[in-house]
Amino acid sequence: MSMFDDWRKRVEDDLVGAQQALQQKQQLLERLKQVHQQALDLIDSGSTVPVDIPWEFAHGLSILEGVVDGRHLPSTEAELPTRVMDDGTLLGCRKWELLDPQWGEALVEWFEHLLNRAPWAAKPNHIAMLDNASFNIAGDWGTGEYIAAKVAKAMSAMPADYTVHLGDVYYAGSSPDELRDFASWPAGTHGQFTLNSNHEMYNGAFGYFQELGLRFPLQQGTSYFSLYNQNWLIIGLDTAYWSEKFNLYMDGALGDAQTAWLKEVTAGWQGKILLLSHHQGYAMDGSTKTQLYQEVAAALGRDPDYWYWGHLHNVICYQPQGKLLARCVGHGAIPYGPAKALDGKPQVAWAETRSADDSQYPERVLNGFVRLELNGDALTETFYDENGYQRWPGH
């Protein structure tokens, strides 16, 4: 049985039955047709302008053998040479690129868990930390591939008190994905944390919560947490669980229970607040604030001082906006290219453009992580590449 045959059977088994499921199947088939046509139009046009397509759906019609007019999307590099989109994503058929056929695993898991997800855990840990503490942070790292291994080696070469993964274990955050892809995650000397994300939610977060019990005991089985000392309150948010499932959990949300907790944990706090999340608070170029930003600011009653997120497979340091210094740290492992869409943008202080000299992905620029060092009320921030070299701030 082929990979697509197995996936098709699992999708069909899950969607047949009651009238509600049949109506849902029709809605999803219409969505698959729309995505399929959008992808074809983009490929045929030769454009590099990014389009808001849920690419995990792209091969869905091939899985279900319902291809419009018999036109399959490309599935090999010979059919579609890789194209660097203006946002740095790689439009191609190689592993991890937008038309990688194995994204079908995410689609199938999403189908199967639309109505079945792990229960929300509501007892977050509140952890005291030393006044001087260090953090190594990487996002979108969970591939289990050689780029992730290089980043992990670079992180391990400069041990931190805590390590934080900002979410995304591929392809769908299932238990096998989590067990395999987190095997080499570098633990902090005092502990480690991992955030929920859209890819973990495709499996209903069952794999994610199982992984918490195995490797992330400080979180006490909960997908959000806080650390504090006399100067700092560091908050790890779950922005995926309450996100809109029919939009593939792509847009972050807090949910009522987490919003209430966020208000409680920050009530009366006069020190600095540093947020960690998977989903972003800004549009990619920093020009607008997201709905998630609005939710967070309303719950806090103020802007945070620092915010580190992943989700976008890139690294972006934004200029200060009001009180907030924000960073995208989504370049832990997925290959990406230089993002022309960021060139000359006034809200962007720095984004990676240096080639990784990678024969497997000649278009790829350097992946990496960020290191934070807290010393009293001061924060020192350094971005390192996959080889352990400082990239920003520059020397």
Coordinates of C-alpha atoms in Angstrom, one line a residue:
M1 CA 0.0 0.0 0.0
S2 CA 1.4 3.4 -1.0
M3 CA 1.8 6.3 1.3
F4 CA -1.1 8.1 -0.3
D5 CA -3.3 5.0 -0.3
D6 CA -2.7 4.6 3.5
W7 CA -3.5 8.3 4.1
R8 CA -6.6 8.2 1.9
K9 CA -8.0 5.2 3.8
R10 CA -7.4 6.9 7.1
V11 CA -9.1 10.1 5.9
E12 CA -12.1 8.3 4.4
D13 CA -12.5 6.1 7.4
D14 CA -12.6 9.2 9.6
L15 CA -15.0 11.3 7.5
V16 CA -17.7 8.8 6.5
G17 CA -20.7 8.0 8.6
A18 CA -23.2 10.5 10.1
Q19 CA -24.8 13.3 8.1
Q20 CA -22.7 15.9 10.0
A21 CA -19.5 14.2 9.0
L22 CA -20.7 14.0 5.4
Q23 CA -21.4 17.7 5.3
Q24 CA -18.0 18.4 6.9
K25 CA -16.4 16.2 4.3
Q26 CA -18.0 18.3 1.5
Q27 CA -16.8 21.5 3.1
L28 CA -13.3 20.2 3.3
L29 CA -13.3 18.9 -0.2
E30 CA -14.3 22.3 -1.4
R31 CA -11.5 23.8 0.6
L32 CA -9.0 21.3 -0.9
K33 CA -10.1 22.2 -4.4
Q34 CA -9.6 25.9 -3.6
V35 CA -6.1 25.3 -2.2
H36 CA -5.2 23.0 -5.1
Q37 CA -6.2 25.7 -7.6
Q38 CA -4.5 28.5 -5.7
A39 CA -1.3 26.4 -5.7
L40 CA -1.5 25.7 -9.4
D41 CA -2.1 29.4 -10.2
L42 CA 0.9 30.4 -8.2
I43 CA 3.2 27.8 -9.8
D44 CA 2.0 28.6 -13.3
S45 CA 2.5 32.4 -12.8
G46 CA 6.1 32.1 -11.7
S47 CA 5.4 34.6 -8.9
T48 CA 7.5 34.8 -5.8
V49 CA 4.9 36.9 -3.9
P50 CA 3.8 34.8 -0.8
V51 CA 0.2 33.7 -0.9
D52 CA -1.8 32.8 2.3
I53 CA -2.4 29.2 1.3
P54 CA -2.5 26.4 4.0
W55 CA 0.1 24.4 2.2
E56 CA -0.5 21.3 4.4
F57 CA -3.7 21.0 2.3
A58 CA -1.9 21.2 -1.0
H59 CA -1.7 17.5 -1.9
G60 CA -5.0 16.7 -0.3
L61 CA -6.8 16.0 -3.6
S62 CA -4.1 13.6 -4.6
I63 CA -4.5 11.8 -1.3
L64 CA -8.3 11.4 -1.9
E65 CA -7.8 10.8 -5.7
G66 CA -10.0 13.8 -6.5
V67 CA -7.6 15.9 -8.5
V68 CA -9.4 18.6 -10.5
D69 CA -9.2 18.1 -14.3
G70 CA -6.6 15.4 -13.7
R71 CA -3.8 17.9 -12.8
H72 CA -1.7 16.8 -9.9
L73 CA 0.5 19.2 -8.2
P74 CA 4.3 18.7 -8.7
S75 CA 5.8 16.3 -6.2
T76 CA 9.5 16.1 -7.5
E77 CA 12.2 18.6 -8.0
A78 CA 12.3 17.7 -11.7
E79 CA 8.7 18.8 -12.0
L80 CA 9.2 22.0 -10.0
P81 CA 12.7 23.5 -9.4
T82 CA 12.8 25.2 -6.0
R83 CA 11.8 28.9 -6.0
V84 CA 12.6 31.3 -3.1
M85 CA 9.5 33.2 -2.2
D86 CA 9.7 36.9 -1.1
D87 CA 9.1 35.9 2.5
G88 CA 12.0 33.4 2.4
T89 CA 9.9 30.2 2.2
L90 CA 11.0 27.6 -0.4
L91 CA 8.4 26.7 -2.9
G92 CA 9.5 23.3 -4.1
C93 CA 9.0 19.5 -3.6
R94 CA 12.1 18.7 -1.6
K95 CA 11.8 17.8 2.1
W96 CA 10.3 20.6 4.2
E97 CA 9.5 22.8 1.2
L98 CA 6.0 23.9 0.6
L99 CA 5.1 21.0 -1.7
D100 CA 6.8 18.3 0.1
P101 CA 4.3 15.4 -0.3
Q102 CA 5.0 14.3 3.3
W103 CA 3.0 17.3 4.6
G104 CA 0.1 15.0 3.9
E105 CA 0.8 13.5 7.4
A106 CA -0.3 16.9 8.9
L107 CA -3.4 17.0 6.8
V108 CA -4.4 13.4 7.8
E109 CA -3.8 13.9 11.5
W110 CA -5.8 17.2 11.3
F111 CA -8.7 15.4 9.8
E112 CA -8.6 12.6 12.4
H113 CA -8.4 15.0 15.4
L114 CA -10.9 17.7 14.4
L115 CA -13.3 16.5 17.1
N116 CA -10.7 14.8 19.3
R117 CA -8.0 16.6 21.2
A118 CA -6.2 16.3 24.5
P119 CA -7.9 17.9 27.5
W120 CA -6.7 21.4 28.5
A121 CA -4.4 21.2 31.5
A122 CA -5.0 24.0 33.9
K123 CA -2.3 23.9 36.6
P124 CA 0.6 25.9 35.3
N125 CA 3.9 25.9 37.2
H126 CA 5.2 29.2 38.7
I127 CA 9.0 28.8 39.0
A128 CA 11.4 30.8 41.0
M129 CA 14.7 31.5 39.3
L130 CA 18.0 33.1 40.2
D131 CA 18.6 36.8 39.5
N132 CA 21.2 35.8 37.1
A133 CA 19.9 33.2 34.6
S134 CA 20.5 32.2 31.0
F135 CA 18.2 30.8 28.3
N136 CA 18.9 29.2 24.9
I137 CA 15.8 29.5 22.7
A138 CA 15.0 27.9 19.4
G139 CA 11.8 27.7 17.4
D140 CA 10.4 25.3 14.8
W141 CA 13.2 23.0 15.6
G142 CA 11.5 19.6 15.6
T143 CA 12.5 18.0 12.3
G144 CA 15.0 15.4 13.5
E145 CA 17.2 16.4 10.6
Y146 CA 20.8 17.5 10.2
I147 CA 20.1 21.2 10.4
A148 CA 18.4 20.7 13.8
A149 CA 21.3 18.6 14.9
K150 CA 23.8 21.4 14.0
V151 CA 21.7 23.9 16.0
A152 CA 21.5 21.6 19.0
K153 CA 25.2 21.1 18.9
A154 CA 25.8 24.9 18.9
M155 CA 23.4 25.3 21.8
S156 CA 25.1 22.5 23.8
A157 CA 28.5 24.2 23.3
M158 CA 27.3 27.1 25.4
P159 CA 25.1 25.6 28.2
A160 CA 22.2 27.6 29.6
D161 CA 20.3 27.4 32.8
Y162 CA 17.1 26.8 30.8
T163 CA 16.3 25.8 27.2
V164 CA 13.0 26.7 25.5
H165 CA 11.5 25.3 22.3
L166 CA 9.0 27.7 20.8
G167 CA 7.0 24.9 19.2
D168 CA 6.5 22.9 15.9
V169 CA 7.4 19.3 15.7
Y170 CA 7.0 17.9 12.3
Y171 CA 5.1 16.8 10.4
A172 CA 2.2 16.6 12.8
G173 CA 3.3 16.5 16.4
S174 CA 2.3 12.9 16.7
S175 CA 3.8 10.7 19.5
P176 CA 6.3 9.1 17.0
D177 CA 7.3 12.6 15.7
E178 CA 7.8 13.9 19.2
L179 CA 9.8 10.9 20.4
R180 CA 12.0 10.9 17.3
D181 CA 12.5 14.6 16.7
F182 CA 13.1 15.6 20.4
A183 CA 15.7 12.9 21.0
S184 CA 18.7 15.3 20.7
W185 CA 17.1 18.5 22.3
P186 CA 19.8 20.1 24.6
A187 CA 18.5 20.3 28.1
G188 CA 19.2 23.3 30.3
T189 CA 21.2 22.7 33.5
H190 CA 18.0 23.7 35.5
G191 CA 15.4 22.5 33.1
Q192 CA 13.7 22.8 29.7
F193 CA 10.4 23.9 28.3
T194 CA 8.4 23.4 25.1
L195 CA 5.4 25.3 23.7
N196 CA 2.3 24.1 21.9
S197 CA 1.9 25.0 18.3
N198 CA -0.2 24.5 15.2
H199 CA 1.7 21.4 14.2
E200 CA 1.3 19.8 17.6
M201 CA -2.4 20.6 17.4
Y202 CA -2.8 18.6 14.1
N203 CA -2.5 15.5 16.3
G204 CA -4.9 17.0 18.8
A205 CA -1.9 17.8 21.1
F206 CA -1.8 14.2 22.3
G207 CA 1.8 13.7 21.2
Y208 CA 2.7 17.1 22.7
F209 CA 1.2 16.4 26.2
Q210 CA 2.8 12.9 26.2
E211 CA 6.2 14.5 25.5
L212 CA 5.7 16.9 28.4
G213 CA 5.5 14.0 30.7
L214 CA 8.6 12.4 29.3
R215 CA 11.1 15.3 28.9
F216 CA 9.6 18.5 30.3
P217 CA 8.8 17.8 34.0
L218 CA 9.0 21.5 35.0
Q219 CA 5.8 22.2 33.1
Q220 CA 3.8 19.8 35.3
G221 CA 1.9 18.5 32.2
T222 CA 0.7 22.0 31.3
S223 CA 1.3 23.8 28.1
Y224 CA 1.9 27.3 29.6
F225 CA 4.0 28.4 32.6
S226 CA 5.9 31.2 34.3
L227 CA 9.3 31.9 35.8
Y228 CA 10.1 34.8 38.0
N229 CA 12.7 36.6 40.1
Q230 CA 12.7 40.0 41.7
N231 CA 13.2 41.8 38.4
W232 CA 11.7 39.5 35.7
L233 CA 8.5 37.6 35.0
I234 CA 8.9 35.2 32.0
I235 CA 5.7 33.8 30.6
G236 CA 5.4 30.8 28.2
L237 CA 2.0 30.9 26.4
D238 CA 0.0 28.2 24.6
T239 CA -1.2 30.2 21.6
A240 CA -2.3 27.1 19.6
Y241 CA -4.9 25.2 21.6
W242 CA -7.6 27.8 21.3
S243 CA -6.7 28.8 17.8
E244 CA -9.2 28.4 15.0
K245 CA -9.0 24.7 13.9
F246 CA -10.5 25.2 10.5
N247 CA -7.7 27.6 9.7
L248 CA -5.2 24.9 10.7
Y249 CA -4.4 26.6 14.0
M250 CA -2.4 29.2 12.1
D251 CA -3.5 32.2 14.0
G252 CA -2.7 32.4 17.7
A253 CA -5.3 32.8 20.4
L254 CA -5.3 32.7 24.2
G255 CA -8.7 31.3 25.2
D256 CA -10.7 32.4 28.2
A257 CA -9.0 30.2 30.8
Q258 CA -5.4 31.2 29.8
T259 CA -6.5 34.9 29.6
A260 CA -7.8 34.7 33.2
W261 CA -4.5 33.1 34.3
L262 CA -2.4 35.7 32.5
K263 CA -4.3 38.4 34.3
E264 CA -3.8 36.7 37.6
V265 CA -0.1 35.9 37.2
T266 CA 0.7 39.5 36.2
A267 CA -1.6 41.3 38.7
G268 CA 0.4 43.9 40.6
W269 CA 3.6 43.0 38.9
Q270 CA 5.9 46.0 38.6
G271 CA 9.0 44.4 37.0
K272 CA 9.8 43.5 33.4
I273 CA 7.7 41.0 31.4
L274 CA 9.2 38.7 28.8
L275 CA 6.8 36.6 26.7
L276 CA 7.5 33.3 24.9
S277 CA 5.0 32.0 22.3
H278 CA 4.7 30.0 19.1
H279 CA 2.5 32.5 17.2
Q280 CA 3.6 36.0 16.4
G281 CA 2.5 39.4 17.7
Y282 CA 3.4 41.3 14.5
A283 CA 2.9 40.8 10.8
M284 CA 6.1 39.4 9.3
D285 CA 7.5 42.9 8.4
G286 CA 6.4 44.4 11.7
S287 CA 4.0 46.8 10.0
T288 CA 0.9 45.7 11.9
K289 CA -0.1 44.0 15.1
T290 CA -1.9 40.7 15.1
Q291 CA -5.2 39.8 16.9
L292 CA -3.0 37.7 19.3
Y293 CA -1.1 40.9 20.2
Q294 CA -4.4 42.6 21.0
E295 CA -5.5 39.8 23.2
V296 CA -2.2 39.7 25.1
A297 CA -2.0 43.4 25.6
A298 CA -5.6 43.5 26.9
A299 CA -4.9 40.7 29.4
L300 CA -1.7 42.3 30.6
G301 CA -3.1 45.8 30.7
R302 CA 0.1 46.9 29.2
D303 CA 2.7 46.0 26.5
P304 CA 5.2 43.3 27.4
D305 CA 8.8 44.4 27.5
Y306 CA 10.1 41.5 25.3
W307 CA 8.4 38.9 23.2
Y308 CA 10.0 36.0 21.4
W309 CA 8.0 33.9 19.0
G310 CA 8.5 31.3 16.2
H311 CA 5.9 30.1 13.7
L312 CA 7.4 32.0 10.7
H313 CA 10.4 30.0 9.5
N314 CA 12.8 32.9 9.7
V315 CA 14.8 35.1 12.2
I316 CA 13.7 38.7 12.4
C317 CA 14.8 41.4 15.0
Y318 CA 12.3 44.2 15.0
Q319 CA 12.9 47.8 15.9
P320 CA 11.4 48.8 19.3
Q321 CA 7.7 49.7 19.0
G322 CA 6.5 51.6 22.0
K323 CA 7.7 49.6 25.0
L324 CA 8.1 46.3 23.2
L325 CA 11.2 44.7 21.8
A326 CA 10.0 41.7 19.6
R327 CA 11.9 38.9 17.9
C328 CA 10.9 36.1 15.5
V329 CA 13.1 33.0 16.3
G330 CA 11.5 30.5 13.9
H331 CA 14.8 29.4 12.2
G332 CA 15.7 26.4 14.3
A333 CA 15.7 23.8 11.5
I334 CA 13.4 24.3 8.5
P335 CA 15.4 25.5 5.5
Y336 CA 14.6 29.0 4.3
G337 CA 16.0 31.6 2.0
P338 CA 16.7 35.3 2.1
A339 CA 13.4 37.2 2.6
K340 CA 13.2 40.1 0.1
A341 CA 9.9 41.1 1.7
L342 CA 11.9 42.4 4.7
D343 CA 14.4 44.6 2.7
G344 CA 14.1 48.2 3.5
K345 CA 11.3 47.7 6.0
P346 CA 11.6 50.4 8.7
Q347 CA 10.4 48.1 11.5
V348 CA 13.0 45.5 10.8
A349 CA 16.4 45.9 12.4
W350 CA 18.0 42.6 11.2
A351 CA 17.1 39.4 9.4
E352 CA 19.5 36.6 8.3
T353 CA 20.7 36.8 4.7
R354 CA 24.1 34.9 4.8
S355 CA 24.2 31.7 2.8
A356 CA 24.5 28.4 4.7
D357 CA 26.6 26.9 1.9
D358 CA 24.4 23.8 2.0
S359 CA 24.6 21.6 -1.1
Q360 CA 21.3 20.0 -0.2
Y361 CA 19.6 23.4 -0.2
P362 CA 21.8 25.8 -2.2
E363 CA 19.2 28.6 -1.5
R364 CA 19.3 28.2 2.3
V365 CA 20.6 30.9 4.6
L366 CA 21.8 30.2 8.1
N367 CA 19.6 28.6 10.8
G368 CA 20.2 29.1 14.5
F369 CA 19.0 30.2 17.9
V370 CA 19.0 33.0 20.4
R371 CA 20.7 33.2 23.8
L372 CA 19.4 35.4 26.6
E373 CA 21.3 36.3 29.8
L374 CA 19.6 38.0 32.6
N375 CA 21.8 39.9 35.1
G376 CA 19.7 41.7 37.6
D377 CA 17.3 43.9 35.6
A378 CA 19.5 43.8 32.5
L379 CA 19.1 41.5 29.5
T380 CA 21.8 40.6 27.0
E381 CA 20.6 39.1 23.8
T382 CA 22.8 37.3 21.2
F383 CA 21.8 35.4 18.1
Y384 CA 24.0 32.5 17.0
D385 CA 24.0 30.5 13.8
E386 CA 24.0 26.8 13.4
N387 CA 27.8 26.8 13.5
G388 CA 28.0 28.6 16.9
Y389 CA 29.0 32.0 15.4
Q390 CA 27.5 35.2 16.6
R391 CA 25.2 36.8 14.0
W392 CA 23.5 39.6 15.8
P393 CA 24.2 42.1 17.3
G394 CA 27.2 42.3 15.0
H395 CA 30.7 42.6 16.4

